[in-house]
mmCIF file with all atom_site columns, C-alpha atoms in Angstrom:
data_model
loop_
_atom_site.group_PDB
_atom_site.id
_atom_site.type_symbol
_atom_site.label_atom_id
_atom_site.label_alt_id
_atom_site.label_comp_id
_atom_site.label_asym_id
_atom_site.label_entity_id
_atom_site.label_seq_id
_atom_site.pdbx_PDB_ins_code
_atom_site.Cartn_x
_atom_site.Cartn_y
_atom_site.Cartn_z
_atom_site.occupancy
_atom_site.B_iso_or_equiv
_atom_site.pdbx_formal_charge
_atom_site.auth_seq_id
_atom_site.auth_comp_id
_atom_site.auth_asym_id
_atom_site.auth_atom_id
_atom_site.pdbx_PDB_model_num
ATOM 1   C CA . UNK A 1 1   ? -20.731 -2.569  7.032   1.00 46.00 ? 28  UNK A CA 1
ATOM 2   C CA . UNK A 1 2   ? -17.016 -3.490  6.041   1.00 52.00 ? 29  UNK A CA 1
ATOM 3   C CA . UNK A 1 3   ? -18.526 -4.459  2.549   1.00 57.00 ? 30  UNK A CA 1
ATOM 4   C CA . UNK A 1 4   ? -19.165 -0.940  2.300   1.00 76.00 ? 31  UNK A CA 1
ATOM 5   C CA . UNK A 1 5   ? -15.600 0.091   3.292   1.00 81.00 ? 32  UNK A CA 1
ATOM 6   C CA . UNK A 1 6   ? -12.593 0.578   0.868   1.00 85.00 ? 33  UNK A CA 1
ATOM 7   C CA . UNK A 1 7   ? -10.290 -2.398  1.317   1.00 89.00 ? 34  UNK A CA 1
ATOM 8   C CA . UNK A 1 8   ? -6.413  -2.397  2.293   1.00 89.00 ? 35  UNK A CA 1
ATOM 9   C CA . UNK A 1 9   ? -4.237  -4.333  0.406   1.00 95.00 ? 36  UNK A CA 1
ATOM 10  C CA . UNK A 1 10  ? -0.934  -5.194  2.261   1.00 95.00 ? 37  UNK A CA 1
ATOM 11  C CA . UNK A 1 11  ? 1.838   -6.300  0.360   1.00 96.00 ? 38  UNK A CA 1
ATOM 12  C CA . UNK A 1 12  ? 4.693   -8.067  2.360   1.00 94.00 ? 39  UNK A CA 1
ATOM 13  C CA . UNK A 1 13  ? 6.830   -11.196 1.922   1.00 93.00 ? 40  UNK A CA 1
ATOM 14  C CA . UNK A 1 14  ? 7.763   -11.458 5.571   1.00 90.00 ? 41  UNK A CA 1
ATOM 15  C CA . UNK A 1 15  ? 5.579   -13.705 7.665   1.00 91.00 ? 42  UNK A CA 1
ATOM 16  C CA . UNK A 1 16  ? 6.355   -12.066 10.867  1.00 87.00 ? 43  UNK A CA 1
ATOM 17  C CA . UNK A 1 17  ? 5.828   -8.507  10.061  1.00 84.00 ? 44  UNK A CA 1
ATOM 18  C CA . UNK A 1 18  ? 2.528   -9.597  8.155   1.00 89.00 ? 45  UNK A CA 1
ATOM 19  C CA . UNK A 1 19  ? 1.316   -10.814 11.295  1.00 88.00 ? 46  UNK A CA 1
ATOM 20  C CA . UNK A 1 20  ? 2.382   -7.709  13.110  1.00 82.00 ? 47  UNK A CA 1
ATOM 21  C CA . UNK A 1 21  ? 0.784   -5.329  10.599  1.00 83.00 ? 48  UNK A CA 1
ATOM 22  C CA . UNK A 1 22  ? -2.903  -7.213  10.594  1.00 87.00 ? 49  UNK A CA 1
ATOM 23  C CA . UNK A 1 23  ? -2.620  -7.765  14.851  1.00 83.00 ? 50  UNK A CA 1
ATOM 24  C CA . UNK A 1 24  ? -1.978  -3.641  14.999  1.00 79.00 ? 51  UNK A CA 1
ATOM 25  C CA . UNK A 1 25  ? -4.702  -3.186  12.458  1.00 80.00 ? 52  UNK A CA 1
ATOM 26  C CA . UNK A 1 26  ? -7.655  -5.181  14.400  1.00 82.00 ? 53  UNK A CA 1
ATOM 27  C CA . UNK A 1 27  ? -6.151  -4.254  17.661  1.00 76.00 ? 54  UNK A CA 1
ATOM 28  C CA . UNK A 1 28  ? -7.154  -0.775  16.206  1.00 73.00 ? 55  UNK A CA 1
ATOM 29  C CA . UNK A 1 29  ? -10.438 -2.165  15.408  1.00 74.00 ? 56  UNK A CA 1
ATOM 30  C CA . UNK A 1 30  ? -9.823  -1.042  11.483  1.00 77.00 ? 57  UNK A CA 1
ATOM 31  C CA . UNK A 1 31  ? -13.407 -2.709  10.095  1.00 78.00 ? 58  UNK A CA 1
ATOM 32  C CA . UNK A 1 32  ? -11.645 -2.338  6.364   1.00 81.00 ? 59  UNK A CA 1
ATOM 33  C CA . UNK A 1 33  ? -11.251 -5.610  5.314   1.00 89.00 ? 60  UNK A CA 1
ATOM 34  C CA . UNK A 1 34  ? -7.506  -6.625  4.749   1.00 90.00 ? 61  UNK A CA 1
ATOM 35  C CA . UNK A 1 35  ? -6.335  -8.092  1.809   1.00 94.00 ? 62  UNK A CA 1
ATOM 36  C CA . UNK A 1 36  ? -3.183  -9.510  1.351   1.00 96.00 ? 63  UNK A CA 1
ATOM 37  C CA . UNK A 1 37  ? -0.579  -10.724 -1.366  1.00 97.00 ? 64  UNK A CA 1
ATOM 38  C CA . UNK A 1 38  ? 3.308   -11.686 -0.690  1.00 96.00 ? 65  UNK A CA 1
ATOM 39  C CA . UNK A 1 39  ? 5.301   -10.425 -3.548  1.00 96.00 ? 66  UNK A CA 1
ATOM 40  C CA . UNK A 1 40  ? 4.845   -7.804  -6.294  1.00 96.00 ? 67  UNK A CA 1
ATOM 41  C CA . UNK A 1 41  ? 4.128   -10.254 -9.169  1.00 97.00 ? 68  UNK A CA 1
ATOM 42  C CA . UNK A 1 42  ? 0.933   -10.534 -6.684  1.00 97.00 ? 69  UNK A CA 1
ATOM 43  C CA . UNK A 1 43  ? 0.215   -7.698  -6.062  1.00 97.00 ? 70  UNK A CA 1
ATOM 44  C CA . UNK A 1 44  ? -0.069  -6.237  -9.513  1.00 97.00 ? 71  UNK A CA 1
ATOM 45  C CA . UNK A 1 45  ? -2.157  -9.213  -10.311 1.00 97.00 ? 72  UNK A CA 1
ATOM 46  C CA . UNK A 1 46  ? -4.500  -7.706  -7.441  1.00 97.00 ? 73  UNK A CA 1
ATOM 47  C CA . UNK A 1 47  ? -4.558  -4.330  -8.590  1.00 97.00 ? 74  UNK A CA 1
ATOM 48  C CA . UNK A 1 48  ? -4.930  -5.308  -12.570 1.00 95.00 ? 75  UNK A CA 1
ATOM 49  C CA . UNK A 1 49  ? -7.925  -7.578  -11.430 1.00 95.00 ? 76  UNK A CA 1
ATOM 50  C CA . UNK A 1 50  ? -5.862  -10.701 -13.183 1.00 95.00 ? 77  UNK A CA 1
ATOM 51  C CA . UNK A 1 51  ? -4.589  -14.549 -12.492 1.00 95.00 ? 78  UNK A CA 1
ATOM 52  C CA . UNK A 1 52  ? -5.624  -15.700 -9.697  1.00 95.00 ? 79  UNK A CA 1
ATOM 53  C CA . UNK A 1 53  ? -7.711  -12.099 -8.331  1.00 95.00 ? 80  UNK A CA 1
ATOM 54  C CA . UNK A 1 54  ? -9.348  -11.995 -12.139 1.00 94.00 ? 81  UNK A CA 1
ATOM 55  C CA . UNK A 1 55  ? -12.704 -12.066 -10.039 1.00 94.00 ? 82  UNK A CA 1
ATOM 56  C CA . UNK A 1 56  ? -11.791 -9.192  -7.403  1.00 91.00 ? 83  UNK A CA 1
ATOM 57  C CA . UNK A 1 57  ? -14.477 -6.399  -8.556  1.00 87.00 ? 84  UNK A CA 1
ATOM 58  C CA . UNK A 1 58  ? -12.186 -3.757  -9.036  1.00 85.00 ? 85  UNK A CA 1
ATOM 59  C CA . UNK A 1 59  ? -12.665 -0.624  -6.493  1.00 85.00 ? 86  UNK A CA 1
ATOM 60  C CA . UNK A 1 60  ? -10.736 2.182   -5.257  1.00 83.00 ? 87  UNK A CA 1
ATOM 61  C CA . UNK A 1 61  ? -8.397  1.347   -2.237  1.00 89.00 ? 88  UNK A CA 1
ATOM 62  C CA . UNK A 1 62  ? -8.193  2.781   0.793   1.00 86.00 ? 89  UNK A CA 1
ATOM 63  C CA . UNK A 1 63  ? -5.055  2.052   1.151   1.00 88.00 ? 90  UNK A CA 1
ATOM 64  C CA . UNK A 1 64  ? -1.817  -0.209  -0.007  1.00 94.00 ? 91  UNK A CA 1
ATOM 65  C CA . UNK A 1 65  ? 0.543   -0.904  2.146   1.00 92.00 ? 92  UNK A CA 1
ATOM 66  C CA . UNK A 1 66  ? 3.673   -2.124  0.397   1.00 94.00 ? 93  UNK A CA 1
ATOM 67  C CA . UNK A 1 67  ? 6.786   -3.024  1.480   1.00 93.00 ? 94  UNK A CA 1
ATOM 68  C CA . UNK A 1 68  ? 10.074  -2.647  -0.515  1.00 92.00 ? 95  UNK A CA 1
ATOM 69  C CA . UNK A 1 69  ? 12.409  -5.398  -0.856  1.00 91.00 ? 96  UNK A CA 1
ATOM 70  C CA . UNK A 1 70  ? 9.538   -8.412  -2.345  1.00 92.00 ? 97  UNK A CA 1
ATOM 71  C CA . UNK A 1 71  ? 10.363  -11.355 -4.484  1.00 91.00 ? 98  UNK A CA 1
ATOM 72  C CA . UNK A 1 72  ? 9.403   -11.078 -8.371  1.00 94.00 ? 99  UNK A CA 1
ATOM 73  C CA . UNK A 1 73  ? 8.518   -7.536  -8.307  1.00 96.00 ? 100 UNK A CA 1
ATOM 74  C CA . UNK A 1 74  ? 9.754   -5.168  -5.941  1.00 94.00 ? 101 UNK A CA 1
ATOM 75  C CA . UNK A 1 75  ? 7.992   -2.300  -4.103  1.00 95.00 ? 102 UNK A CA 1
ATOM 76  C CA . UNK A 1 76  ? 9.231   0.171   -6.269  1.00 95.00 ? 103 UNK A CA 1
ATOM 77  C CA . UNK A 1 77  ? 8.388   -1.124  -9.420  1.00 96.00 ? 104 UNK A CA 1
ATOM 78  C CA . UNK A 1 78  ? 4.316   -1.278  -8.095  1.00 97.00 ? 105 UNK A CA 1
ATOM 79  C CA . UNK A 1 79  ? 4.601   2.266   -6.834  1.00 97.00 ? 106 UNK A CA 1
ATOM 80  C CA . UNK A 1 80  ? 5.335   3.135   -10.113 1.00 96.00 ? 107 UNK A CA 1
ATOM 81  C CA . UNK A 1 81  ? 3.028   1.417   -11.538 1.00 96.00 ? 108 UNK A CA 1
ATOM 82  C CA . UNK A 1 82  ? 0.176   2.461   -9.572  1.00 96.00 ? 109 UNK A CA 1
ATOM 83  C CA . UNK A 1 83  ? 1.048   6.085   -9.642  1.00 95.00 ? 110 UNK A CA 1
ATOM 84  C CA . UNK A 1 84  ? 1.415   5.687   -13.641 1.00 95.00 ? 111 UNK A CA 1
ATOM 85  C CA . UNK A 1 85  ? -1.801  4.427   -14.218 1.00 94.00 ? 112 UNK A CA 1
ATOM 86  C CA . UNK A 1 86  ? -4.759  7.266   -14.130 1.00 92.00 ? 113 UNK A CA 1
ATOM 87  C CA . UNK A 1 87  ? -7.209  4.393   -12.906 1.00 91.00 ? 114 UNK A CA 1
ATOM 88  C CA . UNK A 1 88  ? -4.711  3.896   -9.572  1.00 93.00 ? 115 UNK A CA 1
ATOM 89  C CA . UNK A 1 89  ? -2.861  7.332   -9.382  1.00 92.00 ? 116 UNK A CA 1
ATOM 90  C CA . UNK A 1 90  ? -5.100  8.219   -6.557  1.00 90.00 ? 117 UNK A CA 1
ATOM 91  C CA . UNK A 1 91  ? -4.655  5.165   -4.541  1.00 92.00 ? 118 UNK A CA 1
ATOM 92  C CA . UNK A 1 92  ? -2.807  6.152   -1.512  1.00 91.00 ? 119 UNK A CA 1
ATOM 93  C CA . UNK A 1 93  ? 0.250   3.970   -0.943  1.00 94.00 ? 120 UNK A CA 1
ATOM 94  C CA . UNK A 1 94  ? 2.471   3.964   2.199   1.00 90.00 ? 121 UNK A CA 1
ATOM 95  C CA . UNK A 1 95  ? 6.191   2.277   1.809   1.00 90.00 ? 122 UNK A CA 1
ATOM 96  C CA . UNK A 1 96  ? 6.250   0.206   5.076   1.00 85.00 ? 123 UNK A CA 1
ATOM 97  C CA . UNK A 1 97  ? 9.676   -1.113  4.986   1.00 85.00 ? 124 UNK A CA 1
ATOM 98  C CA . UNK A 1 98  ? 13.293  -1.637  6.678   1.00 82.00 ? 125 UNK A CA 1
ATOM 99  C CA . UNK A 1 99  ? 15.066  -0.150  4.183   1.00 83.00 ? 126 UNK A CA 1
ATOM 100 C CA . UNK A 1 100 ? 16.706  3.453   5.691   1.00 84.00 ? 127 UNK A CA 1
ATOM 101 C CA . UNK A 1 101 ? 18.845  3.491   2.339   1.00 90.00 ? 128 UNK A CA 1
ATOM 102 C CA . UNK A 1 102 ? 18.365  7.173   1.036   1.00 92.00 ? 129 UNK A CA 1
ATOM 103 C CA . UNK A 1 103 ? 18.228  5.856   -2.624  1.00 93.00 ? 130 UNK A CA 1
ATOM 104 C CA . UNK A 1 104 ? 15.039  3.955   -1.912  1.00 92.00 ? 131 UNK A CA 1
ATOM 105 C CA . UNK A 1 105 ? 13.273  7.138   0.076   1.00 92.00 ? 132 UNK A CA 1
ATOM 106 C CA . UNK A 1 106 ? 13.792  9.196   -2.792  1.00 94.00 ? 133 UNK A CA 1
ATOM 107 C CA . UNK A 1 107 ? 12.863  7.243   -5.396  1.00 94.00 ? 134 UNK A CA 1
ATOM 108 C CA . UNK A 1 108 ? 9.783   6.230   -3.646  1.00 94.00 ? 135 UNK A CA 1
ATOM 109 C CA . UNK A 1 109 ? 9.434   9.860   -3.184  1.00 94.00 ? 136 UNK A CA 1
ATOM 110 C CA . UNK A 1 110 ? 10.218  10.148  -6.790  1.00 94.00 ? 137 UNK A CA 1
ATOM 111 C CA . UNK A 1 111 ? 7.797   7.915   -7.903  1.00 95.00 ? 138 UNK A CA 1
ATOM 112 C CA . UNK A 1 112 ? 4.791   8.968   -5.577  1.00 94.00 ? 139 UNK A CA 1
ATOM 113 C CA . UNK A 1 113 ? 4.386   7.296   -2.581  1.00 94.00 ? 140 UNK A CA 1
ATOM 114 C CA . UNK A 1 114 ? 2.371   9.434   -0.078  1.00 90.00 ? 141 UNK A CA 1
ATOM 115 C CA . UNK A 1 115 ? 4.286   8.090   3.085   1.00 86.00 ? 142 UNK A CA 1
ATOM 116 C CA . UNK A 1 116 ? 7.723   6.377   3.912   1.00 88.00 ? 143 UNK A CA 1
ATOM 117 C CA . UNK A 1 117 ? 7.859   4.700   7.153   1.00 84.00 ? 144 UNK A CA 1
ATOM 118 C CA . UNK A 1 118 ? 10.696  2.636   8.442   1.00 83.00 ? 145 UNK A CA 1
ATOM 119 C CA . UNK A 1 119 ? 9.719   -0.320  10.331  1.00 75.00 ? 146 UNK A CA 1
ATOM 120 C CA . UNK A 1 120 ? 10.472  -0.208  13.969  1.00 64.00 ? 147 UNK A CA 1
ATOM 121 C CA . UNK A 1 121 ? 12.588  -3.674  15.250  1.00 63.00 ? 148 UNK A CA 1
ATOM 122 C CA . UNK A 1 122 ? 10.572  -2.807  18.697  1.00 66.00 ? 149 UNK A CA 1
ATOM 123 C CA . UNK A 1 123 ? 7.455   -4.790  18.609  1.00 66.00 ? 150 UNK A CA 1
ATOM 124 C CA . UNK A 1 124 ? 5.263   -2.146  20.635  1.00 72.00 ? 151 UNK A CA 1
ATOM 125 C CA . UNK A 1 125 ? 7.108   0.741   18.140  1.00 75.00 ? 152 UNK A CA 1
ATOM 126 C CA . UNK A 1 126 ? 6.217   -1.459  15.396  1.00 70.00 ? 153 UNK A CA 1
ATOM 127 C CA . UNK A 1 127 ? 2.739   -2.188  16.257  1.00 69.00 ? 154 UNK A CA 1
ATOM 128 C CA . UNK A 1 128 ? 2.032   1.400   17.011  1.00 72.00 ? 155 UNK A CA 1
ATOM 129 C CA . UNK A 1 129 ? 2.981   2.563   13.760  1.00 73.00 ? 156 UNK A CA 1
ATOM 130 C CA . UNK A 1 130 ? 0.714   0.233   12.346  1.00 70.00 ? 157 UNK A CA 1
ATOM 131 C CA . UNK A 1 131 ? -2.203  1.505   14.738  1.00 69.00 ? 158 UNK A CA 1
ATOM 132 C CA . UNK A 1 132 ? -1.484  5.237   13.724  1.00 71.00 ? 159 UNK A CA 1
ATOM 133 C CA . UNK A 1 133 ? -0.864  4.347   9.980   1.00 69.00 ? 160 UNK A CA 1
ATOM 134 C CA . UNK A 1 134 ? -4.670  2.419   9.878   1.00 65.00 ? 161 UNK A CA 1
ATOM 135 C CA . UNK A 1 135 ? -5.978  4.942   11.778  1.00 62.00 ? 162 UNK A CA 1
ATOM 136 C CA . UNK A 1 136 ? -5.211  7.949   9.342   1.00 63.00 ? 163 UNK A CA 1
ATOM 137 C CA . UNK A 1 137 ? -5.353  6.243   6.233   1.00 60.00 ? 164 UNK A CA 1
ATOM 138 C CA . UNK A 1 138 ? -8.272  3.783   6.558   1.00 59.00 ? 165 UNK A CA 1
ATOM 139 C CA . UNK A 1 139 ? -10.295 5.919   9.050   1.00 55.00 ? 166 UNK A CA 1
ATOM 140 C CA . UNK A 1 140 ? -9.141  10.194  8.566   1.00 55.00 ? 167 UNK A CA 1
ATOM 141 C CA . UNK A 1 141 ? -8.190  9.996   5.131   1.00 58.00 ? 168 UNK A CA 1
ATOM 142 C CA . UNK A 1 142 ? -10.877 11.430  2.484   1.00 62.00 ? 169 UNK A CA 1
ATOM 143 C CA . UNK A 1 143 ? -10.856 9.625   -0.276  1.00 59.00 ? 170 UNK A CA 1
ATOM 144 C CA . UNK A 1 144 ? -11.372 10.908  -3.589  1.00 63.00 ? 171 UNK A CA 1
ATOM 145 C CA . UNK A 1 145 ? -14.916 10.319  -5.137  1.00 62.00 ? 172 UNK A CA 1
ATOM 146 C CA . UNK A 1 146 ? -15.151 7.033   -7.129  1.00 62.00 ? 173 UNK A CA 1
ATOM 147 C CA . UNK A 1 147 ? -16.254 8.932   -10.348 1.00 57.00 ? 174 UNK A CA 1
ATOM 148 C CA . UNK A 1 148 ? -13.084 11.362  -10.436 1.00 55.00 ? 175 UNK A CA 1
ATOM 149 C CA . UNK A 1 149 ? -10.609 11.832  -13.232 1.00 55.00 ? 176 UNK A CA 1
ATOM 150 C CA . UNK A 1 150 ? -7.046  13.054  -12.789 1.00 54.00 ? 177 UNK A CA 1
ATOM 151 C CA . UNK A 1 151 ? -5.714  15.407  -15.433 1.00 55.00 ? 178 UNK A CA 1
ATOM 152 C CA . UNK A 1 152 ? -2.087  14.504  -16.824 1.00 56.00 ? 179 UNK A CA 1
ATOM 153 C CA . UNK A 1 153 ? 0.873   15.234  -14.721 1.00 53.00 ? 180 UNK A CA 1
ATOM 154 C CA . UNK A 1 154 ? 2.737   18.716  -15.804 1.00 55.00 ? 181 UNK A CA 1
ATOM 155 C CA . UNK A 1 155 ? 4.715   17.620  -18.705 1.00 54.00 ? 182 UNK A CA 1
ATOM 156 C CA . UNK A 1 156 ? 3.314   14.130  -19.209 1.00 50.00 ? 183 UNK A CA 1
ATOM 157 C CA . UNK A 1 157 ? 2.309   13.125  -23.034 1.00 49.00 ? 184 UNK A CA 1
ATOM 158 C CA . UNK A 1 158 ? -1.212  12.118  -22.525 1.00 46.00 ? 185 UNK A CA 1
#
């Protein structure tokens, strides 16, 4: 059944909150299967299908979950990417991150991100969020066919 399922990539350097996220997530019984990398350098490799995920069959996401401040890459930097790319564009990614600084809501606004949640430093807030954030992305969301094609953004060059 979960082979079936589009998978979640989470994307977070901190130990503690990754352990958070994926208890919330199977506490909500999400059957996607969880994938995870620590740092952006990672997860682009992930996404591209390269280094060490060059086997990873490449297939839409359900959802990425990507957190802000990361070692070699930061968060911002793979939203853009994603969002660049026509193959990723409609990958749904949610900023999950500590970072209430207005610059980096904007620009991940800027840039695409479809939500920007600020971790809760409660652990039950925390793990709720989670829970609701698994819940409408991996389970309500409709994902887009595999076969579609997104035109050009309004005053793109492509």
């Amino acid at each position: 059944m979960t082979a079936d399922l589009p998978r979640i990539l989470i994307a977070e350097d901190s130990n503690n909150d990754l352990e958070l996220t994926l208890a919330a997530l199977k506490s909500h019984r999400v059957a996607n299967q969880v994938d995870v990398v620590h740092d952006g350098a990672e997860a682009l490799d992930y996404l591209y299908c390269r280094g060490q995920f060059a086997d990873r069959a490449a297939a839409p996401l359900a959802l990425v979950l990507l957190d802000l401040k990361m070692p070699k890459v930061d968060g911002l930097e793979v939203l853009r990417e994603i969002k660049s790319d026509p193959a990723l564009r409609l990958t749904p990614v949610v900023m999950l991150t500590s970072s209430r600084e207005e610059v980096d809501l904007l620009r991940s606004y800027e840039f695409g991100v479809n939500a920007y949640v600020v971790k809760p430093v409660a652990f039950g807030e925390f793990m709720e969020a989670v829970k609701q954030l698994g819940a409408f992305w991996a389970v309500l969301n409709e994902l887009p066919p595999k076969s579609a094609t997104v035109p050009p953004r309004v005053g793109s060059r492509a």
